[in-house]
């Protein structure tokens, strides 16, 4: 197993070149900075880390494979990577297109793509996401989402932040099992999201300890939708919501926490809803189907202030293996000190424009 390094003064100036030179189970460290049109396809097991902050992969042009900035077909762990700008003629340009393996995403950011992460159906496949952020993804057609996962074995999302999807769903999962724990799933005040969570084929779903907010411009009064597209739903279908804080900031219509469209054995499954704190909802607005409800609190608006901070670990991996010298690091840090002040993004025609940086020049996101 080898360690390859990408960035200013390194053997590789692009991730694509490092991936091509790598072997199974290698680690690729990418110095924080902007990498334009650096498209990759992962066909063997790798670990890819951003060093000193987020390594930002920006699609200025359409990915040549018509899919994504990074296409994944093997076991992959990423940490402190950022993806933006993916757009293709089909409307499904993704930060990452998942096609196989066990995908682990830590401390990463997906924004302003047609799809944040788009996962195909993979028998036995797993995706785990922790301390990551998905926002401003979607084309506005209602068919593209911050996160869209097809039929895999398990989707696990923890300690992450989903917000400001453009007309689609914050999270859409067709996984056999979906586990959402400790996340912030918040539409926010600016864009018209649909469902907070969509589970159209059912599956075993556990939604625990999250903050889920329906925004003032939301297109749909339902927070969580389960079933409805697969008939019957997956035979293991079950849904448990516990310990969540739910906030209904949508003034129009009648809210519904869970729209239950499941069919298993000819009947809808019973949903468990326990120990949640709900602002702007009433007991009759928990679900339209059978329910076991207990110890839920129903409170008047306004709800608590929304936490809109970035979820990733601001310290970031800081160790850069040899060959890396102070003669290279110090000038790069000097560049970063200037560029940090210019790093604030602005939306132009619905897409963020990032300040220009040299490839691999560190961007210290912890200073935001």
GROMACS .gro file of C-alpha atoms in nm:
model
  368
    1UNK     CA    1   0.000   0.000   0.000
    2UNK     CA    2   0.136   0.338  -0.104
    3UNK     CA    3   0.057   0.701  -0.024
    4UNK     CA    4   0.030   0.938  -0.319
    5UNK     CA    5   0.003   1.316  -0.280
    6UNK     CA    6  -0.173   1.563  -0.510
    7UNK     CA    7  -0.112   1.938  -0.513
    8UNK     CA    8   0.137   2.217  -0.571
    9UNK     CA    9   0.490   2.078  -0.601
   10UNK     CA   10   0.379   1.717  -0.564
   11UNK     CA   11   0.429   1.425  -0.798
   12UNK     CA   12   0.066   1.463  -0.908
   13UNK     CA   13  -0.115   1.787  -0.981
   14UNK     CA   14  -0.451   1.618  -1.042
   15UNK     CA   15  -0.646   1.351  -0.862
   16UNK     CA   16  -0.712   1.182  -1.194
   17UNK     CA   17  -0.340   1.129  -1.249
   18UNK     CA   18  -0.293   0.995  -0.897
   19UNK     CA   19  -0.584   0.754  -0.932
   20UNK     CA   20  -0.444   0.626  -1.262
   21UNK     CA   21  -0.108   0.562  -1.094
   22UNK     CA   22  -0.252   0.401  -0.781
   23UNK     CA   23  -0.308   0.040  -0.685
   24UNK     CA   24  -0.571  -0.126  -0.469
   25UNK     CA   25  -0.580  -0.008  -0.106
   26UNK     CA   26  -0.355   0.292  -0.168
   27UNK     CA   27  -0.419   0.626   0.002
   28UNK     CA   28  -0.427   0.949  -0.197
   29UNK     CA   29  -0.381   1.274  -0.005
   30UNK     CA   30  -0.499   1.587  -0.185
   31UNK     CA   31  -0.382   1.928  -0.064
   32UNK     CA   32  -0.673   2.162   0.006
   33UNK     CA   33  -0.751   2.388  -0.287
   34UNK     CA   34  -0.953   2.406  -0.609
   35UNK     CA   35  -0.918   2.139  -0.877
   36UNK     CA   36  -1.104   2.223  -1.197
   37UNK     CA   37  -1.241   1.956  -1.433
   38UNK     CA   38  -1.048   1.689  -1.245
   39UNK     CA   39  -1.276   1.396  -1.324
   40UNK     CA   40  -1.207   1.048  -1.189
   41UNK     CA   41  -1.340   0.694  -1.209
   42UNK     CA   42  -1.262   0.465  -0.916
   43UNK     CA   43  -1.219   0.100  -1.016
   44UNK     CA   44  -1.015  -0.033  -0.722
   45UNK     CA   45  -1.025   0.018  -0.345
   46UNK     CA   46  -0.887   0.356  -0.235
   47UNK     CA   47  -0.885   0.611   0.044
   48UNK     CA   48  -0.881   0.977  -0.064
   49UNK     CA   49  -0.822   1.251   0.193
   50UNK     CA   50  -0.824   1.628   0.172
   51UNK     CA   51  -0.524   1.767   0.362
   52UNK     CA   52  -0.537   2.101   0.543
   53UNK     CA   53  -0.902   2.164   0.457
   54UNK     CA   54  -1.142   2.065   0.180
   55UNK     CA   55  -1.004   1.963  -0.158
   56UNK     CA   56  -1.262   2.116  -0.393
   57UNK     CA   57  -1.340   1.945  -0.724
   58UNK     CA   58  -1.520   2.189  -0.953
   59UNK     CA   59  -1.683   2.090  -1.282
   60UNK     CA   60  -1.649   2.386  -1.517
   61UNK     CA   61  -1.750   2.161  -1.807
   62UNK     CA   62  -1.964   1.850  -1.835
   63UNK     CA   63  -1.804   1.531  -1.701
   64UNK     CA   64  -1.682   1.339  -2.008
   65UNK     CA   65  -1.857   1.018  -1.900
   66UNK     CA   66  -2.188   1.204  -1.878
   67UNK     CA   67  -2.226   1.107  -1.512
   68UNK     CA   68  -2.026   1.273  -1.238
   69UNK     CA   69  -1.714   1.445  -1.116
   70UNK     CA   70  -1.624   1.118  -0.943
   71UNK     CA   71  -1.767   0.783  -1.053
   72UNK     CA   72  -1.728   0.505  -0.798
   73UNK     CA   73  -1.729   0.134  -0.877
   74UNK     CA   74  -1.516  -0.005  -0.594
   75UNK     CA   75  -1.467   0.034  -0.220
   76UNK     CA   76  -1.386   0.397  -0.146
   77UNK     CA   77  -1.343   0.614   0.163
   78UNK     CA   78  -1.325   0.991   0.120
   79UNK     CA   79  -1.258   1.260   0.379
   80UNK     CA   80  -1.260   1.640   0.341
   81UNK     CA   81  -1.354   1.650  -0.027
   82UNK     CA   82  -1.589   1.901  -0.190
   83UNK     CA   83  -1.783   1.865  -0.517
   84UNK     CA   84  -1.966   2.134  -0.712
   85UNK     CA   85  -2.082   2.228  -1.060
   86UNK     CA   86  -2.166   1.884  -1.205
   87UNK     CA   87  -2.410   1.924  -1.495
   88UNK     CA   88  -2.478   1.701  -1.795
   89UNK     CA   89  -2.733   1.701  -2.074
   90UNK     CA   90  -2.944   1.428  -1.907
   91UNK     CA   91  -2.992   1.650  -1.602
   92UNK     CA   92  -2.834   1.398  -1.364
   93UNK     CA   93  -2.482   1.533  -1.328
   94UNK     CA   94  -2.362   1.435  -0.980
   95UNK     CA   95  -2.082   1.516  -0.745
   96UNK     CA   96  -2.044   1.140  -0.704
   97UNK     CA   97  -2.213   0.865  -0.906
   98UNK     CA   98  -2.207   0.543  -0.706
   99UNK     CA   99  -2.204   0.220  -0.909
  100UNK     CA  100  -2.056  -0.037  -0.671
  101UNK     CA  101  -1.853  -0.117  -0.362
  102UNK     CA  102  -1.872   0.014  -0.008
  103UNK     CA  103  -1.870   0.395  -0.012
  104UNK     CA  104  -1.778   0.590   0.301
  105UNK     CA  105  -1.803   0.970   0.301
  106UNK     CA  106  -1.670   1.176   0.592
  107UNK     CA  107  -1.641   1.552   0.641
  108UNK     CA  108  -1.731   1.635   0.282
  109UNK     CA  109  -1.949   1.885   0.096
  110UNK     CA  110  -2.171   1.843  -0.212
  111UNK     CA  111  -2.332   2.159  -0.347
  112UNK     CA  112  -2.462   2.319  -0.668
  113UNK     CA  113  -2.472   1.999  -0.870
  114UNK     CA  114  -2.769   1.860  -1.062
  115UNK     CA  115  -2.757   1.571  -0.812
  116UNK     CA  116  -2.547   1.582  -0.497
  117UNK     CA  117  -2.482   1.209  -0.481
  118UNK     CA  118  -2.662   0.972  -0.718
  119UNK     CA  119  -2.640   0.601  -0.641
  120UNK     CA  120  -2.746   0.322  -0.874
  121UNK     CA  121  -2.892  -0.010  -0.765
  122UNK     CA  122  -2.618  -0.237  -0.627
  123UNK     CA  123  -2.702  -0.565  -0.455
  124UNK     CA  124  -2.524  -0.569  -0.120
  125UNK     CA  125  -2.393  -0.216  -0.164
  126UNK     CA  126  -2.355   0.018   0.130
  127UNK     CA  127  -2.316   0.394   0.161
  128UNK     CA  128  -2.218   0.561   0.489
  129UNK     CA  129  -2.215   0.940   0.525
  130UNK     CA  130  -2.094   1.124   0.834
  131UNK     CA  131  -2.038   1.493   0.918
  132UNK     CA  132  -2.107   1.598   0.560
  133UNK     CA  133  -2.319   1.863   0.390
  134UNK     CA  134  -2.550   1.852   0.087
  135UNK     CA  135  -2.712   2.173  -0.038
  136UNK     CA  136  -2.829   2.364  -0.344
  137UNK     CA  137  -2.832   2.050  -0.555
  138UNK     CA  138  -3.111   1.984  -0.806
  139UNK     CA  139  -3.220   2.135  -1.134
  140UNK     CA  140  -3.556   2.261  -1.011
  141UNK     CA  141  -3.754   1.995  -1.199
  142UNK     CA  142  -3.849   1.802  -0.884
  143UNK     CA  143  -3.669   1.492  -1.012
  144UNK     CA  144  -3.322   1.574  -0.883
  145UNK     CA  145  -3.220   1.575  -0.519
  146UNK     CA  146  -2.952   1.648  -0.263
  147UNK     CA  147  -2.907   1.272  -0.212
  148UNK     CA  148  -3.067   0.999  -0.424
  149UNK     CA  149  -2.991   0.635  -0.350
  150UNK     CA  150  -3.139   0.345  -0.545
  151UNK     CA  151  -3.179  -0.016  -0.426
  152UNK     CA  152  -2.870  -0.093  -0.218
  153UNK     CA  153  -2.841  -0.287   0.106
  154UNK     CA  154  -2.791  -0.001   0.351
  155UNK     CA  155  -2.775   0.377   0.356
  156UNK     CA  156  -2.647   0.523   0.684
  157UNK     CA  157  -2.633   0.901   0.736
  158UNK     CA  158  -2.513   1.051   1.063
  159UNK     CA  159  -2.429   1.398   1.194
  160UNK     CA  160  -2.481   1.559   0.854
  161UNK     CA  161  -2.659   1.864   0.716
  162UNK     CA  162  -2.907   1.863   0.424
  163UNK     CA  163  -3.065   2.189   0.315
  164UNK     CA  164  -3.179   2.411   0.030
  165UNK     CA  165  -3.249   2.148  -0.231
  166UNK     CA  166  -3.399   2.293  -0.548
  167UNK     CA  167  -3.755   2.153  -0.577
  168UNK     CA  168  -3.655   1.791  -0.513
  169UNK     CA  169  -3.613   1.594  -0.190
  170UNK     CA  170  -3.348   1.652   0.072
  171UNK     CA  171  -3.294   1.273   0.098
  172UNK     CA  172  -3.443   1.007  -0.130
  173UNK     CA  173  -3.358   0.645  -0.056
  174UNK     CA  174  -3.467   0.317  -0.211
  175UNK     CA  175  -3.222   0.125   0.009
  176UNK     CA  176  -3.334  -0.193   0.180
  177UNK     CA  177  -3.237  -0.024   0.507
  178UNK     CA  178  -3.209   0.350   0.571
  179UNK     CA  179  -3.065   0.480   0.898
  180UNK     CA  180  -3.071   0.856   0.963
  181UNK     CA  181  -2.927   0.965   1.298
  182UNK     CA  182  -2.834   1.303   1.441
  183UNK     CA  183  -2.874   1.499   1.118
  184UNK     CA  184  -3.010   1.841   1.032
  185UNK     CA  185  -3.258   1.810   0.745
  186UNK     CA  186  -3.370   2.168   0.700
  187UNK     CA  187  -3.532   2.322   0.394
  188UNK     CA  188  -3.441   2.673   0.503
  189UNK     CA  189  -3.617   2.993   0.388
  190UNK     CA  190  -3.496   3.029   0.031
  191UNK     CA  191  -3.576   2.726  -0.186
  192UNK     CA  192  -3.885   2.513  -0.252
  193UNK     CA  193  -3.804   2.159  -0.137
  194UNK     CA  194  -4.051   1.872  -0.158
  195UNK     CA  195  -4.014   1.586   0.096
  196UNK     CA  196  -3.757   1.603   0.373
  197UNK     CA  197  -3.714   1.226   0.340
  198UNK     CA  198  -3.860   1.008   0.064
  199UNK     CA  199  -3.857   0.627   0.099
  200UNK     CA  200  -4.063   0.538  -0.210
  201UNK     CA  201  -4.004   0.161  -0.201
  202UNK     CA  202  -4.025   0.124   0.177
  203UNK     CA  203  -3.749  -0.068   0.351
  204UNK     CA  204  -3.646  -0.081   0.714
  205UNK     CA  205  -3.604   0.284   0.811
  206UNK     CA  206  -3.493   0.432   1.141
  207UNK     CA  207  -3.499   0.811   1.180
  208UNK     CA  208  -3.363   0.912   1.520
  209UNK     CA  209  -3.241   1.230   1.684
  210UNK     CA  210  -3.264   1.455   1.380
  211UNK     CA  211  -3.380   1.813   1.336
  212UNK     CA  212  -3.627   1.816   1.046
  213UNK     CA  213  -3.761   2.150   0.924
  214UNK     CA  214  -4.026   2.215   0.660
  215UNK     CA  215  -3.941   2.545   0.493
  216UNK     CA  216  -4.165   2.843   0.424
  217UNK     CA  217  -4.144   2.782   0.048
  218UNK     CA  218  -4.177   2.403   0.053
  219UNK     CA  219  -4.378   2.249  -0.231
  220UNK     CA  220  -4.515   1.966  -0.020
  221UNK     CA  221  -4.678   1.963   0.323
  222UNK     CA  222  -4.548   1.611   0.394
  223UNK     CA  223  -4.220   1.570   0.580
  224UNK     CA  224  -4.154   1.197   0.531
  225UNK     CA  225  -4.302   0.978   0.258
  226UNK     CA  226  -4.276   0.600   0.262
  227UNK     CA  227  -4.400   0.354  -0.002
  228UNK     CA  228  -4.614   0.439  -0.300
  229UNK     CA  229  -4.383   0.354  -0.588
  230UNK     CA  230  -4.315  -0.016  -0.527
  231UNK     CA  231  -4.630  -0.225  -0.492
  232UNK     CA  232  -4.586  -0.421  -0.281
  233UNK     CA  233  -4.326  -0.239  -0.076
  234UNK     CA  234  -4.012  -0.424   0.030
  235UNK     CA  235  -4.118  -0.710   0.262
  236UNK     CA  236  -3.893  -0.578   0.542
  237UNK     CA  237  -4.064  -0.239   0.540
  238UNK     CA  238  -4.086  -0.068   0.879
  239UNK     CA  239  -4.048   0.292   0.992
  240UNK     CA  240  -3.951   0.420   1.336
  241UNK     CA  241  -3.919   0.789   1.425
  242UNK     CA  242  -3.788   0.871   1.770
  243UNK     CA  243  -3.625   1.161   1.945
  244UNK     CA  244  -3.653   1.399   1.652
  245UNK     CA  245  -3.723   1.772   1.660
  246UNK     CA  246  -3.970   1.857   1.383
  247UNK     CA  247  -4.050   2.215   1.282
  248UNK     CA  248  -4.327   2.313   1.041
  249UNK     CA  249  -4.247   2.657   0.902
  250UNK     CA  250  -4.481   2.613   0.603
  251UNK     CA  251  -4.784   2.833   0.673
  252UNK     CA  252  -5.010   2.698   0.397
  253UNK     CA  253  -5.186   2.362   0.384
  254UNK     CA  254  -5.220   2.089   0.644
  255UNK     CA  255  -4.890   1.934   0.752
  256UNK     CA  256  -4.835   1.560   0.772
  257UNK     CA  257  -4.532   1.410   0.941
  258UNK     CA  258  -4.550   1.071   0.765
  259UNK     CA  259  -4.742   0.991   0.449
  260UNK     CA  260  -4.775   0.614   0.463
  261UNK     CA  261  -4.832   0.458   0.121
  262UNK     CA  262  -4.679   0.120   0.204
  263UNK     CA  263  -4.835  -0.209   0.102
  264UNK     CA  264  -4.704  -0.526   0.269
  265UNK     CA  265  -4.927  -0.831   0.275
  266UNK     CA  266  -5.206  -0.620   0.132
  267UNK     CA  267  -5.200  -0.362   0.413
  268UNK     CA  268  -4.999  -0.059   0.519
  269UNK     CA  269  -4.733  -0.113   0.783
  270UNK     CA  270  -4.770   0.041   1.128
  271UNK     CA  271  -4.538   0.336   1.183
  272UNK     CA  272  -4.374   0.394   1.522
  273UNK     CA  273  -4.355   0.761   1.628
  274UNK     CA  274  -4.224   0.807   1.982
  275UNK     CA  275  -4.053   1.072   2.189
  276UNK     CA  276  -4.047   1.343   1.924
  277UNK     CA  277  -4.086   1.718   1.977
  278UNK     CA  278  -4.306   1.875   1.710
  279UNK     CA  279  -4.356   2.246   1.647
  280UNK     CA  280  -4.658   2.352   1.443
  281UNK     CA  281  -4.816   2.005   1.417
  282UNK     CA  282  -5.107   1.841   1.598
  283UNK     CA  283  -5.156   1.476   1.703
  284UNK     CA  284  -5.389   1.414   1.407
  285UNK     CA  285  -5.110   1.525   1.172
  286UNK     CA  286  -4.865   1.250   1.262
  287UNK     CA  287  -4.961   1.013   0.980
  288UNK     CA  288  -5.243   0.902   0.753
  289UNK     CA  289  -5.205   0.532   0.839
  290UNK     CA  290  -5.171   0.294   1.133
  291UNK     CA  291  -4.941   0.426   1.404
  292UNK     CA  292  -4.799   0.346   1.744
  293UNK     CA  293  -4.747   0.692   1.893
  294UNK     CA  294  -4.622   0.766   2.243
  295UNK     CA  295  -4.461   1.046   2.442
  296UNK     CA  296  -4.459   1.302   2.162
  297UNK     CA  297  -4.470   1.673   2.248
  298UNK     CA  298  -4.674   1.916   2.038
  299UNK     CA  299  -4.564   2.277   2.074
  300UNK     CA  300  -4.657   2.607   1.915
  301UNK     CA  301  -4.434   2.786   1.669
  302UNK     CA  302  -4.182   2.936   1.648
  303UNK     CA  303  -3.948   2.644   1.684
  304UNK     CA  304  -3.588   2.667   1.799
  305UNK     CA  305  -3.337   2.860   1.590
  306UNK     CA  306  -3.190   2.648   1.313
  307UNK     CA  307  -2.824   2.552   1.330
  308UNK     CA  308  -2.678   2.638   0.988
  309UNK     CA  309  -2.312   2.572   1.064
  310UNK     CA  310  -2.100   2.341   0.851
  311UNK     CA  311  -2.097   1.989   0.996
  312UNK     CA  312  -1.749   1.873   0.908
  313UNK     CA  313  -1.451   1.860   1.140
  314UNK     CA  314  -1.285   2.197   1.096
  315UNK     CA  315  -0.946   2.071   1.208
  316UNK     CA  316  -0.908   1.854   0.896
  317UNK     CA  317  -0.623   1.610   0.844
  318UNK     CA  318  -0.304   1.812   0.866
  319UNK     CA  319  -0.031   1.557   0.814
  320UNK     CA  320   0.128   1.545   0.471
  321UNK     CA  321   0.358   1.250   0.406
  322UNK     CA  322   0.690   1.273   0.229
  323UNK     CA  323   0.782   1.395  -0.022
  324UNK     CA  324   0.658   1.732   0.108
  325UNK     CA  325   0.878   2.019   0.214
  326UNK     CA  326   0.843   2.345   0.402
  327UNK     CA  327   0.968   2.522   0.092
  328UNK     CA  328   0.645   2.417  -0.079
  329UNK     CA  329   0.412   2.442   0.219
  330UNK     CA  330   0.499   2.794   0.335
  331UNK     CA  331   0.432   2.971   0.002
  332UNK     CA  332   0.108   2.776  -0.033
  333UNK     CA  333  -0.002   2.887   0.312
  334UNK     CA  334   0.082   3.246   0.225
  335UNK     CA  335  -0.140   3.220  -0.081
  336UNK     CA  336  -0.415   3.064   0.130
  337UNK     CA  337  -0.402   3.348   0.383
  338UNK     CA  338  -0.500   3.592   0.109
  339UNK     CA  339  -0.750   3.366  -0.061
  340UNK     CA  340  -0.936   3.279   0.259
  341UNK     CA  341  -1.060   3.635   0.274
  342UNK     CA  342  -1.199   3.601  -0.076
  343UNK     CA  343  -1.345   3.256  -0.028
  344UNK     CA  344  -1.707   3.355   0.042
  345UNK     CA  345  -1.915   3.227  -0.243
  346UNK     CA  346  -2.194   3.404  -0.419
  347UNK     CA  347  -2.471   3.251  -0.626
  348UNK     CA  348  -2.474   3.348  -0.991
  349UNK     CA  349  -2.768   3.217  -1.194
  350UNK     CA  350  -2.835   2.959  -0.925
  351UNK     CA  351  -2.475   2.830  -0.905
  352UNK     CA  352  -2.194   2.921  -0.670
  353UNK     CA  353  -1.884   3.081  -0.812
  354UNK     CA  354  -1.573   3.007  -0.611
  355UNK     CA  355  -1.274   3.235  -0.586
  356UNK     CA  356  -0.989   3.123  -0.805
  357UNK     CA  357  -0.705   2.938  -0.639
  358UNK     CA  358  -0.398   2.762  -0.754
  359UNK     CA  359  -0.444   2.384  -0.773
  360UNK     CA  360  -0.362   2.251  -0.431
  361UNK     CA  361  -0.332   2.589  -0.258
  362UNK     CA  362  -0.472   2.526   0.092
  363UNK     CA  363  -0.812   2.669   0.184
  364UNK     CA  364  -0.857   2.667   0.560
  365UNK     CA  365  -1.231   2.623   0.597
  366UNK     CA  366  -1.199   2.615   0.974
  367UNK     CA  367  -1.155   2.992   0.957
  368UNK     CA  368  -1.508   3.052   0.821
   0.00000   0.00000   0.00000
